[in-house]
Each structure stands twice: as structure tokens, then as C-alpha cells.
Coordinates of N, CA, C and O in Angstrom, one line a residue:
M32 N 38.9 -13.6 -66.1 CA 38.3 -12.3 -66.2 C 39.3 -11.3 -67.0 O 40.5 -11.3 -66.7
S33 N 38.8 -10.5 -67.8 CA 39.6 -9.6 -68.6 C 40.0 -8.4 -67.8 O 39.2 -7.8 -67.0
E34 N 41.3 -8.0 -67.9 CA 41.7 -6.8 -67.2 C 41.3 -5.5 -68.0 O 41.3 -4.5 -67.5
L35 N 40.9 -5.7 -69.2 CA 40.5 -4.6 -70.1 C 39.0 -4.4 -69.9 O 38.3 -5.3 -69.7
V36 N 38.6 -3.1 -70.0 CA 37.2 -2.8 -69.8 C 36.8 -2.0 -71.1 O 37.5 -1.1 -71.5
A37 N 35.6 -2.4 -71.6 CA 35.1 -1.7 -72.8 C 34.5 -0.3 -72.3 O 34.0 -0.2 -71.2
R38 N 34.7 0.7 -73.2 CA 34.1 2.0 -72.9 C 32.6 2.0 -73.2 O 32.3 1.3 -74.2
T39 N 31.9 2.7 -72.5 CA 30.5 2.8 -72.7 C 30.0 4.2 -72.7 O 30.8 5.1 -72.1
G40 N 28.8 4.5 -73.1 CA 28.2 5.8 -73.1 C 28.7 6.7 -74.3 O 29.5 6.3 -75.1
R41 N 28.0 7.8 -74.4 CA 28.3 8.6 -75.6 C 28.8 10.0 -75.2 O 28.9 10.9 -76.1
H42 N 29.0 10.3 -73.9 CA 29.4 11.6 -73.5 C 30.8 12.0 -74.1 O 31.1 13.2 -74.1
Q43 N 31.6 11.1 -74.5 CA 32.9 11.5 -75.1 C 33.0 11.3 -76.6 O 34.0 11.5 -77.2
Q44 N 31.8 11.1 -77.2 CA 31.8 10.8 -78.7 C 32.0 12.1 -79.5 O 31.7 13.2 -79.1
R45 N 32.6 11.8 -80.7 CA 32.9 12.9 -81.7 C 31.8 13.0 -82.7 O 31.4 11.9 -83.1
Y46 N 31.5 14.2 -83.0 CA 30.5 14.5 -84.0 C 31.1 15.6 -85.0 O 31.8 16.4 -84.5
E47 N 30.6 15.5 -86.2 CA 31.0 16.6 -87.2 C 29.9 16.7 -88.2 O 29.5 15.7 -88.8
A48 N 29.3 17.9 -88.3 CA 28.3 18.3 -89.3 C 27.2 17.3 -89.3 O 26.7 16.9 -90.3
G49 N 26.7 16.9 -88.1 CA 25.6 16.1 -87.9 C 25.9 14.6 -88.0 O 24.9 13.7 -88.0
Y50 N 27.1 14.2 -88.2 CA 27.5 12.8 -88.3 C 28.2 12.4 -87.1 O 29.1 13.1 -86.5
R51 N 27.9 11.2 -86.5 CA 28.6 10.5 -85.4 C 29.8 10.0 -86.1 O 29.7 9.2 -87.1
L52 N 31.0 10.2 -85.5 CA 32.3 9.8 -86.1 C 32.6 8.4 -85.5 O 32.6 8.2 -84.3
I53 N 32.8 7.4 -86.4 CA 33.0 6.0 -86.1 C 34.4 5.6 -86.6 O 34.9 6.1 -87.6
A54 N 35.1 4.7 -85.8 CA 36.3 4.1 -86.2 C 36.2 2.6 -86.2 O 35.6 2.1 -85.3
G55 N 36.8 2.0 -87.2 CA 36.7 0.5 -87.3 C 37.8 -0.1 -88.1 O 38.7 0.7 -88.7
C56 N 37.9 -1.4 -88.1 CA 38.9 -2.0 -88.9 C 38.4 -3.4 -89.5 O 37.4 -3.9 -89.0
I57 N 39.2 -3.8 -90.5 CA 39.0 -5.1 -91.0 C 40.3 -5.9 -90.5 O 41.3 -5.8 -91.1
P58 N 40.2 -6.7 -89.5 CA 41.3 -7.4 -89.1 C 41.5 -8.6 -90.0 O 40.6 -9.2 -90.5
Y59 N 42.8 -8.8 -90.3 CA 43.2 -9.9 -91.3 C 44.5 -10.6 -90.9 O 45.3 -10.1 -90.0
R60 N 44.6 -11.8 -91.4 CA 45.8 -12.6 -91.2 C 46.0 -13.4 -92.5 O 45.2 -13.5 -93.4
F61 N 47.2 -14.0 -92.6 CA 47.6 -14.9 -93.7 C 47.5 -16.3 -93.2 O 48.1 -16.6 -92.1
R62 N 47.0 -17.2 -94.0 CA 47.1 -18.6 -93.7 C 47.7 -19.4 -94.8 O 47.3 -19.1 -96.0
N63 N 48.5 -20.3 -94.6 CA 49.2 -21.1 -95.6 C 48.1 -22.0 -96.2 O 47.4 -22.7 -95.4
M64 N 48.1 -22.1 -97.5 CA 47.2 -23.0 -98.2 C 48.0 -24.3 -98.6 O 49.0 -24.1 -99.2
E65 N 47.5 -25.4 -98.2 CA 48.2 -26.7 -98.5 C 47.6 -27.4 -99.7 O 46.4 -27.3 -99.8
E66 N 48.5 -27.9 -100.5 CA 48.0 -28.7 -101.6 C 47.9 -30.2 -101.2 O 48.2 -30.5 -100.1
N67 N 47.4 -31.0 -102.0 CA 47.1 -32.4 -101.6 C 48.4 -33.1 -101.2 O 48.4 -34.0 -100.4
S68 N 49.6 -32.7 -101.7 CA 50.8 -33.4 -101.4 C 51.3 -32.9 -100.0 O 52.3 -33.4 -99.5
G69 N 50.6 -32.0 -99.4 CA 51.0 -31.5 -98.1 C 52.0 -30.3 -98.1 O 52.5 -29.8 -97.1
E70 N 52.4 -29.9 -99.3 CA 53.3 -28.7 -99.5 C 52.5 -27.5 -99.5 O 51.3 -27.4 -99.9
T71 N 53.1 -26.4 -99.0 CA 52.5 -25.1 -98.9 C 52.6 -24.5 -100.3 O 53.7 -24.4 -100.8
S72 N 51.5 -24.1 -100.8 CA 51.6 -23.5 -102.2 C 51.5 -22.0 -102.1 O 52.2 -21.3 -102.9
E73 N 50.6 -21.5 -101.4 CA 50.4 -20.1 -101.3 C 49.7 -19.6 -100.0 O 49.2 -20.5 -99.3
K74 N 49.8 -18.4 -99.7 CA 49.1 -17.9 -98.5 C 47.8 -17.3 -98.9 O 47.7 -16.6 -100.0
I75 N 46.8 -17.6 -98.2 CA 45.5 -16.9 -98.4 C 45.2 -15.9 -97.3 O 45.7 -16.2 -96.2
V76 N 44.4 -14.9 -97.6 CA 44.1 -14.0 -96.6 C 42.7 -14.3 -96.0 O 41.8 -14.8 -96.7
E77 N 42.7 -14.1 -94.6 CA 41.4 -14.4 -93.9 C 41.1 -13.1 -93.1 O 42.0 -12.4 -92.7
V78 N 39.9 -12.8 -93.0 CA 39.5 -11.6 -92.3 C 38.6 -12.1 -91.1 O 38.0 -13.1 -91.1
L79 N 38.7 -11.3 -90.0 CA 38.0 -11.7 -88.7 C 36.8 -10.9 -88.7 O 36.7 -9.7 -88.7
M80 N 35.7 -11.6 -88.4 CA 34.4 -11.0 -88.2 C 33.8 -11.4 -86.9 O 34.2 -12.5 -86.3
I81 N 32.9 -10.6 -86.3 CA 32.3 -10.9 -85.0 C 30.8 -10.9 -85.2 O 30.3 -10.2 -86.1
N82 N 30.1 -11.6 -84.3 CA 28.6 -11.5 -84.4 C 28.1 -10.2 -83.9 O 28.7 -9.5 -83.1
S83 N 26.9 -9.8 -84.5 CA 26.2 -8.7 -84.0 C 25.5 -9.0 -82.7 O 25.1 -10.2 -82.5
T84 N 25.3 -8.1 -81.8 CA 24.6 -8.2 -80.6 C 23.1 -8.0 -80.8 O 22.4 -8.2 -79.9
S85 N 22.8 -7.4 -81.9 CA 21.4 -7.0 -82.2 C 20.7 -7.7 -83.3 O 19.7 -7.2 -83.8
G86 N 21.2 -8.8 -83.8 CA 20.6 -9.5 -84.9 C 21.5 -10.4 -85.7 O 22.7 -10.6 -85.3
P87 N 21.0 -11.0 -86.8 CA 21.8 -11.9 -87.6 C 22.9 -11.3 -88.4 O 22.9 -10.0 -88.6
G88 N 23.8 -12.0 -88.9 CA 24.9 -11.5 -89.7 C 26.2 -11.2 -88.9 O 26.1 -11.1 -87.7
L89 N 27.2 -11.0 -89.6 CA 28.5 -10.7 -89.0 C 29.0 -9.3 -89.3 O 28.6 -8.8 -90.3
L90 N 29.8 -8.9 -88.5 CA 30.3 -7.4 -88.5 C 31.9 -7.4 -88.4 O 32.5 -8.4 -87.9
F91 N 32.5 -6.3 -88.7 CA 33.8 -5.9 -88.3 C 33.8 -5.0 -87.1 O 32.8 -4.3 -86.9
P92 N 34.8 -5.1 -86.3 CA 34.9 -4.2 -85.1 C 34.8 -2.8 -85.4 O 35.5 -2.3 -86.3
K93 N 33.9 -2.1 -84.8 CA 33.8 -0.6 -85.0 C 33.0 0.0 -83.8 O 32.3 -0.7 -83.1
G94 N 33.2 1.3 -83.6 CA 32.5 2.0 -82.6 C 32.9 3.5 -82.6 O 33.6 4.0 -83.4
G95 N 32.3 4.2 -81.6 CA 32.5 5.6 -81.6 C 34.0 6.1 -81.4 O 34.6 5.5 -80.6
W96 N 34.3 7.1 -82.1 CA 35.6 7.7 -81.9 C 35.5 8.7 -80.9 O 34.6 9.7 -81.0
E97 N 36.2 8.7 -79.8 CA 36.1 9.6 -78.7 C 37.0 10.7 -78.6 O 38.0 10.7 -79.3
N98 N 36.7 11.8 -77.9 CA 37.5 13.0 -77.9 C 38.9 12.9 -77.3 O 39.7 13.7 -77.7
D99 N 39.2 11.8 -76.5 CA 40.5 11.8 -76.0 C 41.4 10.8 -76.8 O 42.4 10.4 -76.3
E100 N 41.1 10.5 -78.0 CA 41.9 9.6 -78.8 C 42.0 10.0 -80.3 O 41.1 10.7 -80.8
T101 N 43.0 9.5 -81.0 CA 43.0 9.7 -82.5 C 42.1 8.7 -83.1 O 41.7 7.6 -82.5
V102 N 41.8 8.8 -84.4 CA 40.9 7.8 -85.1 C 41.7 6.5 -85.1 O 41.0 5.4 -85.0
K103 N 42.9 6.5 -85.2 CA 43.7 5.2 -85.2 C 43.6 4.5 -83.9 O 43.5 3.3 -83.8
E104 N 43.7 5.3 -82.8 CA 43.7 4.7 -81.5 C 42.3 4.1 -81.3 O 42.1 3.1 -80.6
A105 N 41.3 4.8 -81.8 CA 39.9 4.4 -81.6 C 39.6 3.0 -82.4 O 39.1 2.0 -81.8
A106 N 40.2 2.9 -83.6 CA 40.1 1.7 -84.4 C 40.7 0.5 -83.6 O 40.2 -0.6 -83.5
I107 N 41.9 0.8 -83.1 CA 42.7 -0.3 -82.4 C 41.9 -0.7 -81.1 O 41.8 -1.9 -80.8
R108 N 41.4 0.3 -80.4 CA 40.6 0.0 -79.2 C 39.4 -0.9 -79.5 O 39.1 -1.8 -78.8
E109 N 38.7 -0.5 -80.6 CA 37.5 -1.3 -80.9 C 37.9 -2.7 -81.3 O 37.2 -3.6 -80.9
A110 N 39.0 -3.0 -82.0 CA 39.4 -4.3 -82.3 C 39.7 -5.1 -81.1 O 39.4 -6.3 -80.9
I111 N 40.3 -4.5 -79.9 CA 40.6 -5.1 -78.7 C 39.3 -5.3 -78.0 O 39.0 -6.5 -77.5
E112 N 38.4 -4.4 -77.8 CA 37.2 -4.5 -77.1 C 36.2 -5.5 -77.7 O 35.7 -6.4 -77.0
E113 N 36.0 -5.4 -78.9 CA 35.0 -6.2 -79.5 C 35.4 -7.6 -80.1 O 34.7 -8.5 -80.0
A114 N 36.6 -7.6 -80.6 CA 37.1 -8.9 -81.3 C 38.2 -9.6 -80.5 O 38.6 -10.6 -80.9
G115 N 38.8 -8.8 -79.6 CA 39.9 -9.5 -78.8 C 41.1 -9.7 -79.6 O 41.8 -10.7 -79.5
V116 N 41.5 -8.8 -80.5 CA 42.7 -8.9 -81.3 C 43.6 -7.6 -81.2 O 43.0 -6.5 -81.1
R117 N 44.9 -7.8 -81.3 CA 45.8 -6.7 -81.4 C 46.6 -6.8 -82.6 O 46.8 -7.9 -83.1
G118 N 47.0 -5.7 -83.2 CA 47.8 -5.7 -84.4 C 48.2 -4.3 -84.8 O 48.2 -3.3 -84.1
D119 N 48.6 -4.3 -86.1 CA 49.1 -3.0 -86.6 C 48.0 -2.5 -87.7 O 47.7 -3.3 -88.6
L120 N 47.7 -1.3 -87.7 CA 47.0 -0.7 -88.7 C 47.9 -0.4 -89.8 O 48.9 0.3 -89.7
V121 N 47.6 -1.0 -91.0 CA 48.7 -0.9 -92.1 C 48.0 -0.2 -93.3 O 48.9 0.2 -94.2
H122 N 46.7 0.1 -93.4 CA 46.2 0.8 -94.5 C 44.9 1.5 -94.2 O 44.0 0.8 -93.6
F123 N 44.6 2.7 -94.5 CA 43.4 3.4 -94.4 C 42.6 3.0 -95.6 O 43.0 3.3 -96.7
L124 N 41.4 2.4 -95.4 CA 40.5 1.9 -96.5 C 39.5 3.0 -96.9 O 39.0 2.8 -98.1
G125 N 39.2 4.0 -96.2 CA 38.4 5.0 -96.6 C 37.3 5.4 -95.5 O 37.3 4.7 -94.5
H126 N 36.5 6.4 -96.0 CA 35.3 6.7 -95.1 C 34.1 6.2 -95.7 O 33.9 6.2 -96.9
Y127 N 33.2 5.6 -94.8 CA 32.0 5.0 -95.3 C 30.8 5.6 -94.5 O 30.9 5.8 -93.2
F128 N 29.8 6.0 -95.2 CA 28.6 6.7 -94.6 C 27.5 5.7 -94.4 O 27.2 4.8 -95.3
F129 N 26.7 5.8 -93.3 CA 25.6 5.0 -93.1 C 24.7 5.7 -92.1 O 25.0 6.7 -91.4
K130 N 23.4 5.2 -92.1 CA 22.4 5.7 -91.2 C 22.1 4.6 -90.1 O 21.8 3.4 -90.5
S131 N 22.2 4.9 -88.9 CA 22.0 4.0 -87.8 C 20.6 4.2 -87.3 O 20.2 5.3 -87.0
K132 N 19.9 3.1 -87.1 CA 18.6 3.2 -86.4 C 18.7 3.3 -84.9 O 17.8 3.8 -84.2
T133 N 19.8 2.8 -84.3 CA 20.0 2.7 -82.9 C 20.9 3.9 -82.4 O 20.9 4.0 -81.2
L134 N 21.6 4.6 -83.3 CA 22.5 5.6 -82.8 C 22.0 7.1 -83.0 O 22.7 8.0 -83.2
Q135 N 20.7 7.2 -82.9 CA 20.1 8.6 -83.0 C 20.2 9.2 -81.6 O 19.9 8.7 -80.6
D136 N 20.7 10.5 -81.6 CA 20.8 11.3 -80.3 C 20.7 12.7 -80.7 O 20.5 13.1 -81.8
E137 N 20.9 13.6 -79.7 CA 20.7 15.0 -79.9 C 21.8 15.6 -80.9 O 21.5 16.6 -81.5
F138 N 22.9 15.0 -81.0 CA 23.9 15.6 -81.9 C 23.8 15.0 -83.3 O 24.3 15.6 -84.3
S139 N 23.1 13.9 -83.4 CA 22.8 13.3 -84.8 C 21.4 12.7 -84.8 O 21.3 11.4 -84.7
P140 N 20.4 13.5 -84.8 CA 19.1 13.1 -84.6 C 18.6 12.1 -85.7 O 17.8 11.4 -85.5
E141 N 19.2 12.2 -86.9 CA 18.9 11.3 -88.0 C 19.7 10.0 -87.9 O 19.5 9.1 -88.7
G142 N 20.7 9.9 -87.0 CA 21.5 8.7 -86.9 C 22.5 8.6 -88.0 O 23.0 7.4 -88.2
L143 N 23.0 9.7 -88.5 CA 24.0 9.7 -89.5 C 25.4 9.3 -89.0 O 25.7 9.9 -87.9
C144 N 26.1 8.5 -89.7 CA 27.4 8.1 -89.2 C 28.5 8.1 -90.3 O 28.1 7.9 -91.4
R145 N 29.7 8.5 -90.0 CA 30.8 8.4 -90.9 C 31.9 7.5 -90.3 O 32.4 7.9 -89.2
A146 N 32.2 6.4 -90.9 CA 33.1 5.5 -90.3 C 34.4 5.5 -91.1 O 34.4 5.4 -92.3
A147 N 35.5 5.7 -90.4 CA 36.9 5.6 -90.9 C 37.3 4.2 -90.7 O 37.4 3.7 -89.6
M148 N 37.6 3.5 -91.8 CA 37.9 2.0 -91.7 C 39.4 1.8 -92.1 O 39.9 2.4 -93.1
F149 N 40.0 0.9 -91.4 CA 41.4 0.5 -91.6 C 41.6 -1.0 -91.8 O 40.8 -1.8 -91.4
A150 N 42.7 -1.4 -92.4 CA 43.1 -2.8 -92.4 C 44.0 -2.9 -91.3 O 45.0 -2.2 -91.0
L151 N 43.8 -4.0 -90.4 CA 44.5 -4.3 -89.2 C 45.2 -5.7 -89.4 O 44.4 -6.6 -89.4
L152 N 46.4 -5.7 -89.5 CA 47.2 -7.0 -89.5 C 47.3 -7.5 -88.2 O 47.9 -6.9 -87.2
V153 N 46.6 -8.6 -87.9 CA 46.5 -9.2 -86.5 C 47.8 -9.8 -86.1 O 48.4 -10.7 -86.9
K154 N 48.3 -9.4 -85.0 CA 49.6 -10.0 -84.4 C 49.3 -10.9 -83.2 O 50.1 -11.7 -82.9
E155 N 48.1 -10.7 -82.6 CA 47.8 -11.4 -81.3 C 46.3 -11.5 -81.2 O 45.6 -10.6 -81.4
Q156 N 45.9 -12.8 -80.9 CA 44.5 -13.0 -80.6 C 44.5 -13.3 -79.1 O 45.0 -14.2 -78.6
L157 N 43.7 -12.5 -78.4 CA 43.6 -12.5 -76.9 C 42.7 -13.6 -76.5 O 41.7 -13.9 -77.1
E158 N 43.0 -14.3 -75.4 CA 42.2 -15.2 -74.8 C 41.0 -14.6 -74.1 O 40.0 -15.2 -73.9
C159 N 41.3 -13.5 -73.4 CA 40.3 -12.7 -72.7 C 40.1 -11.3 -73.2 O 41.2 -10.7 -73.5
W160 N 38.9 -10.8 -73.5 CA 38.8 -9.5 -74.0 C 37.5 -8.9 -73.5 O 36.6 -9.7 -73.0
P161 N 37.3 -7.6 -73.4 CA 36.1 -7.0 -72.7 C 34.7 -7.5 -73.2 O 33.9 -7.8 -72.4
E162 N 34.5 -7.8 -74.5 CA 33.2 -8.2 -74.9 C 33.1 -9.7 -75.3 O 32.2 -10.1 -76.0
Q163 N 34.0 -10.5 -74.7 CA 34.0 -11.9 -75.1 C 32.7 -12.7 -74.7 O 32.3 -13.6 -75.3
S164 N 32.0 -12.2 -73.7 CA 30.7 -12.8 -73.3 C 29.6 -12.5 -74.3 O 28.6 -13.1 -74.3
L165 N 29.9 -11.4 -75.1 CA 28.8 -11.0 -76.1 C 29.2 -11.4 -77.5 O 28.3 -11.4 -78.4
R166 N 30.5 -11.7 -77.8 CA 30.9 -11.8 -79.2 C 31.5 -13.1 -79.4 O 32.2 -13.7 -78.6
K167 N 31.3 -13.7 -80.6 CA 32.0 -14.8 -81.1 C 32.8 -14.3 -82.4 O 32.3 -13.6 -83.2
R168 N 34.0 -14.8 -82.4 CA 34.9 -14.5 -83.6 C 34.9 -15.6 -84.6 O 34.8 -16.7 -84.3
S169 N 35.0 -15.1 -85.9 CA 35.0 -16.2 -87.0 C 36.0 -15.6 -88.1 O 35.9 -14.5 -88.5
W170 N 37.0 -16.5 -88.4 CA 37.9 -16.2 -89.4 C 37.3 -16.8 -90.7 O 37.0 -17.9 -90.8
L171 N 37.3 -15.9 -91.7 CA 36.7 -16.2 -93.0 C 37.5 -15.8 -94.2 O 38.3 -14.9 -94.0
T172 N 37.4 -16.5 -95.3 CA 37.9 -16.0 -96.6 C 37.2 -14.7 -96.9 O 36.0 -14.5 -96.5
V173 N 37.8 -13.9 -97.8 CA 37.0 -12.7 -98.2 C 35.7 -13.0 -98.9 O 34.7 -12.4 -98.6
P174 N 35.6 -14.0 -99.9 CA 34.3 -14.4 -100.4 C 33.3 -14.8 -99.3 O 32.1 -14.4 -99.4
E175 N 33.7 -15.5 -98.3 CA 32.8 -15.9 -97.3 C 32.4 -14.7 -96.5 O 31.2 -14.6 -96.1
A176 N 33.3 -13.8 -96.2 CA 32.9 -12.6 -95.5 C 31.9 -11.7 -96.2 O 31.0 -11.2 -95.6
I177 N 32.1 -11.6 -97.5 CA 31.2 -10.9 -98.3 C 29.8 -11.4 -98.2 O 28.8 -10.6 -98.0
E178 N 29.6 -12.7 -98.2 CA 28.4 -13.4 -98.0 C 27.7 -13.1 -96.6 O 26.5 -13.0 -96.5
C179 N 28.5 -13.1 -95.6 CA 28.0 -13.1 -94.3 C 27.9 -11.6 -93.7 O 27.3 -11.5 -92.6
C180 N 28.4 -10.7 -94.4 CA 28.4 -9.3 -93.9 C 27.0 -8.7 -93.7 O 26.2 -8.7 -94.6
R181 N 26.7 -8.2 -92.5 CA 25.4 -7.8 -92.2 C 25.0 -6.4 -92.9 O 23.9 -6.3 -93.3
H182 N 25.9 -5.5 -92.8 CA 25.7 -4.1 -93.3 C 26.3 -3.9 -94.7 O 27.4 -4.2 -94.9
P183 N 25.5 -3.3 -95.6 CA 26.0 -2.9 -96.9 C 27.2 -2.0 -96.9 O 28.2 -2.2 -97.7
W184 N 27.3 -1.1 -96.0 CA 28.5 -0.2 -95.9 C 29.7 -1.0 -95.5 O 30.9 -0.7 -96.0
M185 N 29.6 -2.0 -94.7 CA 30.8 -2.8 -94.3 C 31.2 -3.7 -95.5 O 32.4 -4.0 -95.7
R186 N 30.3 -4.2 -96.2 CA 30.6 -5.0 -97.5 C 31.3 -4.1 -98.4 O 32.2 -4.5 -99.1
Q187 N 30.9 -2.9 -98.5 CA 31.5 -1.9 -99.4 C 33.0 -1.6 -98.9 O 33.9 -1.6 -99.8
A188 N 33.2 -1.6 -97.7 CA 34.5 -1.4 -97.2 C 35.4 -2.6 -97.5 O 36.6 -2.5 -97.8
L189 N 34.8 -3.8 -97.4 CA 35.5 -5.0 -97.7 C 35.9 -5.1 -99.2 O 36.9 -5.4 -99.6
E190 N 34.8 -4.8 -100.0 CA 35.0 -5.0 -101.5 C 35.8 -3.9 -102.1 O 36.7 -4.1 -102.9
E191 N 35.4 -2.6 -101.8 CA 36.0 -1.5 -102.5 C 37.2 -0.9 -101.8 O 38.0 -0.2 -102.4
G192 N 37.4 -1.2 -100.5 CA 38.6 -0.8 -99.7 C 39.5 -1.9 -99.6 O 40.6 -1.9 -100.3
F193 N 39.2 -2.9 -98.8 CA 40.2 -4.0 -98.5 C 40.6 -4.8 -99.7 O 41.8 -5.0 -99.9
L194 N 39.5 -5.3 -100.5 CA 39.8 -6.1 -101.6 C 40.6 -5.5 -102.7 O 41.6 -6.1 -103.2
K195 N 40.3 -4.3 -103.0 CA 41.1 -3.6 -104.0 C 42.5 -3.3 -103.6 O 43.4 -3.5 -104.3
W196 N 42.7 -3.0 -102.3 CA 44.0 -2.8 -101.8 C 44.8 -4.2 -101.8 O 46.0 -4.3 -102.2
H197 N 44.2 -5.3 -101.4 CA 44.7 -6.6 -101.4 C 45.1 -7.0 -102.8 O 46.2 -7.5 -103.1
D198 N 44.2 -6.8 -103.7 CA 44.4 -7.2 -105.1 C 45.5 -6.4 -105.8 O 46.1 -6.8 -106.7
S199 N 45.8 -5.1 -105.2 CA 46.9 -4.3 -105.8 C 48.2 -4.7 -105.3 O 49.2 -4.1 -105.5
G200 N 48.3 -5.8 -104.4 CA 49.5 -6.3 -103.9 C 49.8 -5.8 -102.5 O 50.9 -6.0 -101.9
M201 N 48.8 -5.1 -101.9 CA 49.0 -4.5 -100.5 C 50.3 -3.7 -100.3 O 50.9 -3.8 -99.3
T202 N 50.6 -3.0 -101.4 CA 51.9 -2.3 -101.4 C 51.8 -0.9 -100.7 O 52.8 -0.5 -100.2
S203 N 50.7 -0.3 -100.8 CA 50.7 1.1 -100.2 C 50.6 1.0 -98.7 O 50.1 0.1 -98.1
T204 N 51.3 1.9 -98.1 CA 51.3 1.9 -96.6 C 50.2 2.9 -96.0 O 49.5 3.4 -96.8
M205 N 50.3 3.1 -94.8 CA 49.3 3.8 -94.1 C 49.2 5.3 -94.6 O 50.2 5.9 -94.7
N206 N 48.0 5.7 -95.1 CA 47.7 7.0 -95.5 C 47.7 7.9 -94.2 O 47.4 7.3 -93.1
C207 N 47.9 9.2 -94.3 CA 47.8 10.0 -93.2 C 46.4 10.3 -92.8 O 45.7 11.0 -93.6
V208 N 45.9 9.8 -91.8 CA 44.6 10.1 -91.2 C 44.7 10.3 -89.7 O 45.3 9.5 -89.1
D209 N 44.1 11.3 -89.2 CA 44.2 11.6 -87.8 C 42.9 11.1 -87.1 O 41.9 11.0 -87.6

């Protein structure tokens, strides 16, 4: 049994200008690519996706940013709760806007959401985590992840945020985001 417990409810959620504020991340790791001779030639990047609890397709960990935490703390918490991974946030990928059919409430009646997404370098994959009975983890190459991604806004974060940063050599460090 996991000693960690997932937060539930919306009484601590942050809202701004009619948008529910979301924090999430694209967890990633490097895997050595072997050639036929058995020698390591290069490292490839893999991203971690989780199944949706409400339909087909895969997602990146994300959830509501709560009043008692920073956006970075919220992104790290969601990675632990939903995907069972710990790591370092190494790059802010941007803000992504979407409309949720299931997240409509009195503060965001139209279900508008603004997600702050980060790249999370995975350091530890937990054996037990709060949502392990609901979630399955899948390590995928970026092209595989693009194909499997359920939501267009997450695909945009992967292609326009993570992939551009990766292709630039992953040289920029964490931008200042609270």
C-alpha cells in the first residue's frame, strides 16, 4: 500500500480570469541505443505517459494547481500521484490552453483551463504510488508519444515545447515560473 495519498476535490484549486490553473509535466529519461554489434551508439529520449481514466489514449501527468503550493510543486506532486515518478523539473515548456468537458464549475463555468507544463527528468520510478490502481505507465519514444497522445494540447506541449527544447540541445535551464 502506498504511504502517499492523492489530493482530491476542488476547494483548494486556483483560478484566474475564468481559467482553472493546471500544472503538469512531461517526464523523460535517456535510454542507451545499442547497435547490432552490442556497442552503445547514442542515447535516445523516452517520455512517460499514463492511461486516461476516462477513455482511450495516453496522457502526461497533470492536475489542478492548489492554493498551498507553487506551480512547480503542483507539477511534481502530479507526477508522483498519477505516474509514480520523482525527478527534477529542468525546463518550463509553456502555457497551454484547453477546454474541459468534465472540469466545469462555478469558477470556470465553460471549463476553460490553462496548463503550465514542464520537462521532468525522472530520477526514480516508484513501486507504489497513489493512483497505481487506476494508471498504467508507458515509456515511449517521442514519435510514439505523438501518435498515442489523447489531447491536442498535450501533443502541442510535446511537439512545440518539449521537442523544440530537446532538438535545441536541452541547453536552457529552468525559466522563472511561480
